[in-house]
C-alpha positions as a printed Julia matrix, in Angstrom:
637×3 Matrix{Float64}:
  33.1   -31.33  86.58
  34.21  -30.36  83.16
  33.57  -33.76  81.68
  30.17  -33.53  83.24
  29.21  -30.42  81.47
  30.69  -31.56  78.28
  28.32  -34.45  78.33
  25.51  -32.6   79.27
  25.63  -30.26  76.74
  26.0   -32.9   74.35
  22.58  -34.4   75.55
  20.71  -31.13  75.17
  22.05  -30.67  71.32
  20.73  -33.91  70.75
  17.76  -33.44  72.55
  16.97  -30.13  70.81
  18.03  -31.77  67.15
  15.62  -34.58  67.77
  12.98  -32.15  68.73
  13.81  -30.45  64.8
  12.77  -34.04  63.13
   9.75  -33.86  62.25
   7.07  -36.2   60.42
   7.62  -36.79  57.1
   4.25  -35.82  56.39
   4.97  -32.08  58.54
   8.47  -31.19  56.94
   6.98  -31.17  53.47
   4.29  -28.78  54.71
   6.26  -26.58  56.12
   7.72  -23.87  54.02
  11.82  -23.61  53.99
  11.85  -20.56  55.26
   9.7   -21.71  58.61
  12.38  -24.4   58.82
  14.93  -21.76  58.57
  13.74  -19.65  61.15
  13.45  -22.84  63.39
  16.58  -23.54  63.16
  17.82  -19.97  63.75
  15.42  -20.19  67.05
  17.24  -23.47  68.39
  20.83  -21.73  67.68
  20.23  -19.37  69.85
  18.55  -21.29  72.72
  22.02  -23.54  72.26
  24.01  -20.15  72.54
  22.33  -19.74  76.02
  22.55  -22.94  77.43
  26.22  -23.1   76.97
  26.35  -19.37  78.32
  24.99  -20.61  81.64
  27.07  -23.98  81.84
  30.25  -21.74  81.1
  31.04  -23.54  77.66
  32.11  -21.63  74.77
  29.43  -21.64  71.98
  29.26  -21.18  68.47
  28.21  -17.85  67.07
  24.45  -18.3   65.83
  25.58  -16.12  62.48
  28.21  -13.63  61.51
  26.04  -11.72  59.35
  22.57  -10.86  59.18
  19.5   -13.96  58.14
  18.31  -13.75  54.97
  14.95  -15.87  54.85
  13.04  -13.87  51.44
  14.53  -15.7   47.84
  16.05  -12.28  45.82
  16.18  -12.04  42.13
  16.7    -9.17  39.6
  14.5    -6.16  40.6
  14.28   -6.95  44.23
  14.63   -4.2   46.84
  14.79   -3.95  50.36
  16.93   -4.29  53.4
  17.5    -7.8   52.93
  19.11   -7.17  49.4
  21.07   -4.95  51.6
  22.38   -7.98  53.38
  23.19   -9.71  50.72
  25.33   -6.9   49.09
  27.18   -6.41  52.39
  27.93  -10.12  52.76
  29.39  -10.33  49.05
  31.66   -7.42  49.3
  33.04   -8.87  52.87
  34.16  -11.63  51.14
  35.8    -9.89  47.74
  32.92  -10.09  45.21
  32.78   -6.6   43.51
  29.72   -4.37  43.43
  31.13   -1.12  41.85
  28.15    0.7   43.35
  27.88   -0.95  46.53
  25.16   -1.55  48.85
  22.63    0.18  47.74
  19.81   -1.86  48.42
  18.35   -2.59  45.01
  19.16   -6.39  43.53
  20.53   -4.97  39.62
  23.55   -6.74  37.59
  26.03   -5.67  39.41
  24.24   -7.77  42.29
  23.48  -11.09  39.91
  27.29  -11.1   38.48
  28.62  -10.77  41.92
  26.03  -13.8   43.4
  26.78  -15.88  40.13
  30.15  -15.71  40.95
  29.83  -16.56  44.69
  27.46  -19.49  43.85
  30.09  -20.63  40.94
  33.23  -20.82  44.17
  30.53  -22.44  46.29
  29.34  -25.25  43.81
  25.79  -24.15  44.17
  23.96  -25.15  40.41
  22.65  -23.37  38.73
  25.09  -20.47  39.42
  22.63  -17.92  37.45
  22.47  -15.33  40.31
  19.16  -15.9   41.72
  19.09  -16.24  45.76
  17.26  -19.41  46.64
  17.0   -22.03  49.33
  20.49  -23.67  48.43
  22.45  -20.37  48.42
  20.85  -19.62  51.48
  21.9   -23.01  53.27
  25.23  -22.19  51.9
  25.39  -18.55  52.78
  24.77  -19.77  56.6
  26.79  -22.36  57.0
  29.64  -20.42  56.24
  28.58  -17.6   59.0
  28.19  -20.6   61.51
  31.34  -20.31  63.08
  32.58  -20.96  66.4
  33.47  -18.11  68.5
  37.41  -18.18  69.52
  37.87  -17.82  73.17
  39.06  -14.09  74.05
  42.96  -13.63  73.64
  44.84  -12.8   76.13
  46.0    -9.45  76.07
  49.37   -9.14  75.21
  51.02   -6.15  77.58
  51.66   -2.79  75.54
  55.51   -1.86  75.73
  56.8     0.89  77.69
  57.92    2.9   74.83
  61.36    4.11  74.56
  62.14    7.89  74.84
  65.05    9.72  73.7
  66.22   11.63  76.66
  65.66   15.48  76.19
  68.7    17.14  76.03
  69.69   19.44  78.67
  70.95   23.57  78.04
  72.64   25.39  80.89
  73.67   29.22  80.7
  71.63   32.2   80.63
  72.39   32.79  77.02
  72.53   35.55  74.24
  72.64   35.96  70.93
  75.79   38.64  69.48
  78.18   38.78  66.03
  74.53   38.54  63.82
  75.57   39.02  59.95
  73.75   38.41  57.02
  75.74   37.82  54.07
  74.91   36.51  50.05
  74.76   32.6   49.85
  76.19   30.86  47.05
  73.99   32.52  44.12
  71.65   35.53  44.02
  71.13   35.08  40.75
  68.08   32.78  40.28
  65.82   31.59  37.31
  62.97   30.23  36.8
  62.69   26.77  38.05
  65.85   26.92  40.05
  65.31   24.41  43.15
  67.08   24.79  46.67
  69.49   27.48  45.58
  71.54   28.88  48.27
  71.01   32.27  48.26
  71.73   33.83  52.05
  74.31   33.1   54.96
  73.38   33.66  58.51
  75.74   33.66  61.07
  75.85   34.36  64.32
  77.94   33.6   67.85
  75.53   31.78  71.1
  77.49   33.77  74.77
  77.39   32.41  78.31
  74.85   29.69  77.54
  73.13   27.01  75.46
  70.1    28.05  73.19
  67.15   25.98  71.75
  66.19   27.61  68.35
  62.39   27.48  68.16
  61.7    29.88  65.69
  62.83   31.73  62.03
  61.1    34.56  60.67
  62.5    35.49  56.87
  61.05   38.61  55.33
  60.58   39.05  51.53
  60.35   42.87  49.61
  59.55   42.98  45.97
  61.23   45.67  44.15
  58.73   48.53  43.11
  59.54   47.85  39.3
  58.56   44.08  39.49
  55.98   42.72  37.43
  54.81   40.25  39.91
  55.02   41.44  43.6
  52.96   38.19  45.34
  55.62   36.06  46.74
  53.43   32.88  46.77
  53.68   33.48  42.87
  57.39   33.66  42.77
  58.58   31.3   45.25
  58.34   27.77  45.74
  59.69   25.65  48.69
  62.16   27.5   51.34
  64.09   25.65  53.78
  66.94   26.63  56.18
  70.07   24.69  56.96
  72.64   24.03  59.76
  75.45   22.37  57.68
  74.11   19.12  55.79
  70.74   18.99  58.24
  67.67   20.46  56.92
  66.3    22.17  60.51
  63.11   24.37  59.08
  60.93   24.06  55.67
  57.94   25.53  54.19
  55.86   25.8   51.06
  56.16   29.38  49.77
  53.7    28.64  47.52
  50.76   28.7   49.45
  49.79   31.79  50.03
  48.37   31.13  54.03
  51.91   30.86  54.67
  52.73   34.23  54.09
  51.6    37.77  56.38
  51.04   40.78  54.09
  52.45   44.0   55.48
  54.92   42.22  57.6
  57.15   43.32  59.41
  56.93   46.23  57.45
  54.39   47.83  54.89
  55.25   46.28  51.35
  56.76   43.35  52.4
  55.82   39.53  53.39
  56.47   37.94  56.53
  57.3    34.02  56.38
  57.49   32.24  59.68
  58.91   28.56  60.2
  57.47   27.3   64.03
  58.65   24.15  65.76
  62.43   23.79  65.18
  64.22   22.5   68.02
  68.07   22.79  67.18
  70.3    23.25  70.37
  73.53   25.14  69.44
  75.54   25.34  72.43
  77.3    27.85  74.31
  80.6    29.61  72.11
  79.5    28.15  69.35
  79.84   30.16  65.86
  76.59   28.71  63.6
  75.95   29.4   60.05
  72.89   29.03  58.71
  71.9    28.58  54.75
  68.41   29.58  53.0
  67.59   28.34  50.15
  65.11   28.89  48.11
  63.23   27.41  44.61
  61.98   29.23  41.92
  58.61   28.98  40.48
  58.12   28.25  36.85
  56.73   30.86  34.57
  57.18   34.2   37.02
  55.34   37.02  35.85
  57.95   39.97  34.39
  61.18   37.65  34.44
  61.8    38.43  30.93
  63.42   41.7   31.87
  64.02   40.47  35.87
  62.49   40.55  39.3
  64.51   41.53  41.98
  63.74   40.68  45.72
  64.81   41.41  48.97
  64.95   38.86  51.37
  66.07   39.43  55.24
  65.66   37.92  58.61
  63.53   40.66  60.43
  64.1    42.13  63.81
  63.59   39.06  66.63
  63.27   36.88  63.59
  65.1    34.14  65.14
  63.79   33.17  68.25
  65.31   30.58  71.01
  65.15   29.31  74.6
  67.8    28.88  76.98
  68.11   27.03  80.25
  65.97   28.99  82.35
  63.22   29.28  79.49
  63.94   33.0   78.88
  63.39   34.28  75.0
  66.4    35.51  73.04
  65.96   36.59  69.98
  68.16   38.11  66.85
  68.09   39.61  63.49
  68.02   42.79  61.45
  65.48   43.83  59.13
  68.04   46.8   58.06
  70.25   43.41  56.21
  68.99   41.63  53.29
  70.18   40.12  50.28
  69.41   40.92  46.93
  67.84   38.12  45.1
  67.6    38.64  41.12
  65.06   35.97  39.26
  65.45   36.29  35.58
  63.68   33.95  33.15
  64.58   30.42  32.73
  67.41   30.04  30.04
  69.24   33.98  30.88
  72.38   32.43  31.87
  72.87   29.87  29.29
  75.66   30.21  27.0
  77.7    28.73  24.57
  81.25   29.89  24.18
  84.01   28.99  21.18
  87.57   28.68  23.15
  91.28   28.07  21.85
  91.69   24.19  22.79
  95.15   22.7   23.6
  94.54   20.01  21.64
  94.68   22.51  18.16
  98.02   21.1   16.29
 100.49   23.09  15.31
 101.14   24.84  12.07
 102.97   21.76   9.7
 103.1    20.23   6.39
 100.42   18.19   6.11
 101.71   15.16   3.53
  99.21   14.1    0.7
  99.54   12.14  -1.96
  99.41   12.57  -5.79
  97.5     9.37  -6.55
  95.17    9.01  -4.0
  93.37   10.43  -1.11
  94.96   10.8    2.54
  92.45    9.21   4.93
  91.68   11.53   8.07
  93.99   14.06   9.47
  93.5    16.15  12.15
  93.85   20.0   11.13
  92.01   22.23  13.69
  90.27   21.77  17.37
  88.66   24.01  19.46
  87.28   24.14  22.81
  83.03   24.23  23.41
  82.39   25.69  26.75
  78.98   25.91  28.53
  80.47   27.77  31.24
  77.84   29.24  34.31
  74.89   27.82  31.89
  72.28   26.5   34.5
  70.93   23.77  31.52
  72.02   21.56  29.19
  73.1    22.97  26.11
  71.79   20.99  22.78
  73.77   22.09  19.54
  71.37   21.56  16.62
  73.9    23.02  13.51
  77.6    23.89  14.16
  79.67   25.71  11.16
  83.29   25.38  10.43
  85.31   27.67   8.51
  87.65   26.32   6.0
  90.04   28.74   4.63
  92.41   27.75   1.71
  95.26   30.0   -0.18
  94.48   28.75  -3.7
  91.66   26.91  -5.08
  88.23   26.52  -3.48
  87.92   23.77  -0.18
  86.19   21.35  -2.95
  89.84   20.98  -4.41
  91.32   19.48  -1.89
  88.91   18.38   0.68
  87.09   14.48   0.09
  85.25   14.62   3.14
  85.68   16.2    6.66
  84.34   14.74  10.41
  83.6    16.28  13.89
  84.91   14.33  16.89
  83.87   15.17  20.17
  84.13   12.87  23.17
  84.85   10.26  20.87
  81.56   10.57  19.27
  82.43   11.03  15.91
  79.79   13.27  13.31
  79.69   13.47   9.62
  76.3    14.92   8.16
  76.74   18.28   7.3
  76.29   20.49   4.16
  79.23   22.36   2.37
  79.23   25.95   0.94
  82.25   25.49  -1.41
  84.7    28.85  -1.82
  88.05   29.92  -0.73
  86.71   30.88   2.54
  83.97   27.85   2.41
  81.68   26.46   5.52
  81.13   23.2    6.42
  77.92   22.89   8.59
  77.35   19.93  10.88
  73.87   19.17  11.09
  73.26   17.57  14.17
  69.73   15.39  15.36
  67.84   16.2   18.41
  69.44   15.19  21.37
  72.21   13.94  19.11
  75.31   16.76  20.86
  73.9    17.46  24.18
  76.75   19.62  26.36
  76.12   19.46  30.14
  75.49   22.67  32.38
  79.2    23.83  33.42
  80.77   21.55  31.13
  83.42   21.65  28.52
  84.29   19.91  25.44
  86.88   19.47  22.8
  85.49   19.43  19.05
  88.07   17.69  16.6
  87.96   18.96  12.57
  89.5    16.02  10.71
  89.68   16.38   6.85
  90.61   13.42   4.46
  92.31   15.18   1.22
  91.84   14.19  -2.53
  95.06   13.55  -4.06
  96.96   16.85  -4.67
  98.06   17.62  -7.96
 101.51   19.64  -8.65
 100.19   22.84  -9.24
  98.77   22.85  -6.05
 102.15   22.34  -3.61
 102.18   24.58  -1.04
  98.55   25.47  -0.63
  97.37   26.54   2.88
  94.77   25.66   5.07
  93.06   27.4    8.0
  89.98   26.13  10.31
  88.18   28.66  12.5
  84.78   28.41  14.11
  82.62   31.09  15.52
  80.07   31.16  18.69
  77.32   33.52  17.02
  77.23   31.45  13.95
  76.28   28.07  15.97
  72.38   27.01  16.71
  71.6    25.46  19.91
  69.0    26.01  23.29
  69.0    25.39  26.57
  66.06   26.18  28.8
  65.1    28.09  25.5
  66.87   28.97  21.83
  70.62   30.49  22.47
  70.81   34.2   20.82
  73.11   37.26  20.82
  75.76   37.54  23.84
  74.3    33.62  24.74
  76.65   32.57  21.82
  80.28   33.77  22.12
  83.75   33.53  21.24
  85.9    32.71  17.85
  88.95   30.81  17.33
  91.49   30.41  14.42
  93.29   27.43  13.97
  96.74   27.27  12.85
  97.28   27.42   9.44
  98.58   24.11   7.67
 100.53   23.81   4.16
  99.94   20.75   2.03
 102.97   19.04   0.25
 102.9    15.52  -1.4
 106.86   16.18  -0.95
 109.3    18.25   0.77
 110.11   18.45   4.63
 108.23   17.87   7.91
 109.51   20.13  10.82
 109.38   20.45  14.37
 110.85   22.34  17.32
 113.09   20.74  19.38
 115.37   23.08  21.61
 115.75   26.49  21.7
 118.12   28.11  24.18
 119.77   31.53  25.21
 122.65   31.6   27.7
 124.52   35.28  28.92
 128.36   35.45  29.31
 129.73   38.08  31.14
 133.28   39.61  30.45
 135.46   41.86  31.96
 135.12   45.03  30.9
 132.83   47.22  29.27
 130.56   46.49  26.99
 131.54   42.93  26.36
 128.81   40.63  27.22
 127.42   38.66  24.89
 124.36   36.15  24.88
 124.38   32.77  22.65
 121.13   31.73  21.23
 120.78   28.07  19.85
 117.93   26.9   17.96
 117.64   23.18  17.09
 114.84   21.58  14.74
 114.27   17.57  13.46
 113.84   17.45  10.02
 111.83   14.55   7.98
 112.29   14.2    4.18
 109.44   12.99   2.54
 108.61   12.5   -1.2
 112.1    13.91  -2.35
 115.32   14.15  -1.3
 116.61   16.66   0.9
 119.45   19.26   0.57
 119.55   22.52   2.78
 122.33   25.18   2.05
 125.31   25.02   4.84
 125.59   28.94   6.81
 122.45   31.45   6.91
 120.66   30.61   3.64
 119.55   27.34   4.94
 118.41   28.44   7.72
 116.81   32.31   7.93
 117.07   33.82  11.5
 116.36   37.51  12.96
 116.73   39.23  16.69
 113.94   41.01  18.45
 114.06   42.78  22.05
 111.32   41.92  24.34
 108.48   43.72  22.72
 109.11   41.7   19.05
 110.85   44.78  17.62
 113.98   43.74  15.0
 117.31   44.61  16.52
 119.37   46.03  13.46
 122.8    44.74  14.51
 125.39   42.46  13.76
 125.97   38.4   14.81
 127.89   35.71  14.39
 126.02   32.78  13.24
 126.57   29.14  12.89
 124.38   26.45  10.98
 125.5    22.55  11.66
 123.18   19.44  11.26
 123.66   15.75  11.9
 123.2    14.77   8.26
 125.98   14.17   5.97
 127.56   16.41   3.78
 127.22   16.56   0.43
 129.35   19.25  -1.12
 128.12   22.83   0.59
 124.73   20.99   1.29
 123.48   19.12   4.26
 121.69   16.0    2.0
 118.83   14.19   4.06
 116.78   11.12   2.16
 113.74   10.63   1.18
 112.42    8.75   4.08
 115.13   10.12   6.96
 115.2    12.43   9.51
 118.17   14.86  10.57
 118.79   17.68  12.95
 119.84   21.45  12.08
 121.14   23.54  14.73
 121.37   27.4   14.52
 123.76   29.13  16.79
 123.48   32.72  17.43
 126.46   34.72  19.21
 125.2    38.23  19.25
 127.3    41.08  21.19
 125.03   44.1   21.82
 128.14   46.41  23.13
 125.21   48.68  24.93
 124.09   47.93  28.46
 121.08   46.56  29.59
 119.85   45.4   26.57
 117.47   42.65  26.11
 117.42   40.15  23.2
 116.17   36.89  21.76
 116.45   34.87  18.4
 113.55   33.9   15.87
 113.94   31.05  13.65
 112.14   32.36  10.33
 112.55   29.57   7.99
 114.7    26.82   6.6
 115.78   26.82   2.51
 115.95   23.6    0.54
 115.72   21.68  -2.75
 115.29   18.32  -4.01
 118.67   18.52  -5.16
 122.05   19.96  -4.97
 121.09   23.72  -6.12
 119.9    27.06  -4.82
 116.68   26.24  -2.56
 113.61   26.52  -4.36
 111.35   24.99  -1.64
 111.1    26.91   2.31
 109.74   26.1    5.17
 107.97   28.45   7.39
 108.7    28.66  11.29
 105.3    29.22  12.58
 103.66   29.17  15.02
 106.53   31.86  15.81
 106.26   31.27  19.59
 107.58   27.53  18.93
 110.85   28.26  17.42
 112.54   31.38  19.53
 114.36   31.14  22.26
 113.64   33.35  25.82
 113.98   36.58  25.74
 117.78   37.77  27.42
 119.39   40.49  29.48
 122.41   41.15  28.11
 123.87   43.93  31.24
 127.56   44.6   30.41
């Protein structure tokens, strides 16, 4: 049977087709858009032929016949058509269909006829765009697909309470900061907490209630606030825009204050469980009055939190009587920049130069940079060091002098020369950028000019000082934003003489019978380097200078017993180190108080030398004092 209808369906096409040729003599009197139509006619009468035989048919057209020729200026429904069918098929027309044939039309048709290889492509609608234009909407209608069935979607099983619950132990306590600024995002500023009894809740609901304080500037919380969201743990549970203002009740829940509401949580906490929930809040930029602070008071309002439990019944908590007191200052209050003593300052030396050249870079003063609770960035734009030398002006001795910090090493800077001269770092924009919270180590190295004779001995002190430092955060530091001084330790410059450090320093109590008869030792021990000259340091106490103090620093007036030896040789009533070596010199102390409960310890003060076998001419200073003394003693008898 199928066959059969295949062929007769064939037979009528052809039928019909042969009933379309016409004399020769006919077709060229007939117009093409008569012939068009004809054509159209027969289409259709196909279309219902195969409808009745049960055969699937072409479509006679996917869009609409156009049988008038369109050019420039043409209006009308069928220019319409035309515009619809170019679009469908990507051809722009910026202002769409709107009926009238302009150049929007023609550059669109030009470029449809180009793609087709229809000549001239000019954009003028004729008989040969035409043909084209409907043999591409002659198309054969697919067959209807076969549904394919929808799947069952998959649920997540509601989870089940049990317990008639309620809520007890409510608190309301500060979060992590109250102290806010402007532009401060998802700061935690309030901790609720409270204990579910005898059954599982659903939390549905959370009311927060915001008072201005009577002295604000700007009392419209939709001004001040931005986005406030509530957490359990790491889980965001509720959000909302506090900057629109529908989102807020006026007068709610009590007169003067702003009611914020946050529907269609659905967080089970279960029965005995302890829950803490966070707010957080963010700042708006630019808040009204924050130059001298807004305060707020934010609190979750009677029934404020609202949850089901397994039998449906409402419980509810909260205390409008417990807020926290939010303080919103303007953006940049708590930035700071404060000057700290750094571990990494050296110690108090002789810094060796030379007489014939200059010393390359030495380290002589560091100090720590600390942004501490600043909430931005800090950028230092000029930072000033102090240079402080005992003779001379800084220009006699210093070459050059560098900043390293983080590595990052930085030389511009401008001098004021003087005994007590200032060497400014000038620093580029975003050149020294300091991170909120962070701290940093800032390096002075100097390289010295050769030092001439006259000049042994000179001293040399770095310091540094917060208020005299330019820098911003969220706006330019001033006043108590820029803190803190240091003072290095002070350095003495030598092209000869002696390089000394601390080694061991010691105190040790023996007791003996009787009376009065303890004693303490002290023992001091220092390396000494000999450079530039030879060495010698008198043998007993004029080498080596000592004193006692008790435990508050005060000089004990009494006698000792004290005992200078050294590993270098002897030489004569000297100790002789070379130029080039290093030795030890040990100080022992025996000191016998003969009154009881006395407390003691020993200072090294300095150590005596010359370049030869004489009275010292040169001495070295112990300081820093705290690194050569020894602990402080109870001597009980």
């Amino acid at each position: 049977m199928n066959t059969f209808t295949k062929k007769l369906t064939g037979s009528i096409i052809a039928l019909l087709l042969v009933g379309v040729t016409l004399p020769s003599s006919v077709a060229l009197a007939a117009t093409t858009a008569d012939l068009q139509a004809q054509i159209q006619d027969l289409l259709a009468q196909i279309a219902v032929l195969q409808s009745k035989l049960g055969v699937t048919v072409p479509a006679v057209s996917t869009c609409k016949v156009i049988n008038t020729d369109l050019t420039i200026g043409s209006r009308g429904s069928s220019v319409t058509d035309l515009q619809n069918f170019l679009i469908s098929r990507g051809y722009n027309i910026k202002a769409g269909a709107t009926g009238y044939f302009g150049g929007q039309t023609q550059q669109a048709l030009a470029h449809f006829q180009a793609g087709q290889n229809v000549f001239p492509a000019v954009g003028y609608f004729g008989p040969l765009t035409r043909a084209r234009m409907q043999n591409i909407c002659a198309v054969v209608i697919a067959p209807k697909p076969t549904p394919t069935p929808t799947p069952t979607p998959t649920t997540t099983p509601i989870e089940k309470l049990s317990g008639e619950a309620y809520i007890d132990r409510f608190t309301v306590q500060d979060g992590n900061d109250t102290n806010l600024e402007e532009g401060d995002k998802n700061v935690s500023v309030m901790d609720v907490s409270f204990r579910v009894t005898d059954g599982d809740i659903r939390l549905n609901r959370f009311d927060l209630g915001f008072t201005p304080d009577a002295g604000n500037n700007e009392k419209q919380p939709w001004d001040t606030f931005g986005t406030i969201s509530v957490w359990n743990g790491n889980k965001m549970i509720a959000q909302i825009d506090g900057s629109n203002r529908q989102n807020w009740k006026e007068d709610q829940p009590t007169n003067n204050s702003y009611l914020l509401r946050m529907t269609g949580l659905s967080t089970i906490i279960r029965e005995n469980k302890e829950v803490a929930l966070t707010v957080k809040v963010t700042a708006q930029n630019s808040v009204k009055g924050t130059d001298d602070g807004e305060i707020w008071n934010i609190f979750v309002p009677d029934n404020g939190i609202r949850a089901l439990d397994a039998s449906n019944a409402i419980v509810y908590a909260g205390d409008t009587a417990d807020a926290v007191t939010l303080n919103l200052d303007q953006a940049g209050a708590s930035d700071e920049l404060i000057i700290r003593r750094s571990d990494a300052d050296p110690d108090a030396t002789a810094i060796q130069l030379k007489d014939n050249t200059h010393s390359g870079f030495t380290k002589i003063f560091a100090f720590d940079v600390d942004t501490d609770d600043s909430r931005n960035d800090i950028e230092i734009i000029n930072l000033p060091i102090k240079l402080t030398v005992s003779t001379g002006t800084i220009n006699t001795f210093v070459r050059d002098v560098r900043l390293v910090i983080d590595g990052k090493t930085y030389t511009h800077s401008t001098t004021i020369d003087g005994s007590a001269g200032t060497v400014t770092f000038e620093l580029r924009s975003g050149e020294l950028v300091i991170n909120a919270g962070d701290k940093v180590t800032a390096i002075v190295e100097i390289d010295f000019k050769s030092l001439p004779t006259i000049y042994e001995g000179t001293t040399i002190t770095g310091s540094a000082k917060g208020s005299n430092i330019e820098a911003f955060g969220a706006d330019d530091l001033t006043g108590a934003q820029l803190a803190g001084s240091v003072s290095g330790e002070t350095h003495t410059l030598y092209t000869k003489g002696t390089s000394i450090a601390g080694n061991n320093f010691t105190a040790e109590v023996t007791t003996v019978n009787g009376a009065a008869n303890d004693y303490v030792t002290f023992s001091g021990t220092v390396n000494i380097e000999a450079f530039g000259q030879d060495v010698y340091i008198p043998m007993g106490t004029t080498g080596a200078n000592y004193k006692l103090v008790d435990s508050s620093g005060v000089t004990i007036v009494a006698s000792s017993t004290a005992v200078v030896t050294s590993s270098a040789r002897e030489s004569g009533n000297y100790f002789f180190i070379p130029e080039g070596s290093s030795e030890t010199i040990t100080l022992d102390v025996v000191y016998v108080p003969g009154i009881s409960n006395t407390t003691a310890r020993m200072q090294l003060i300095s150590i005596n030398y010359s370049d030869i076998a004489q009275t010292p001419d040169q001495t070295w200073l112990a300081a820093p004092s705290n690194n050569y003394r020894t602990p402080v003693k109870i001597i009980v008898n």
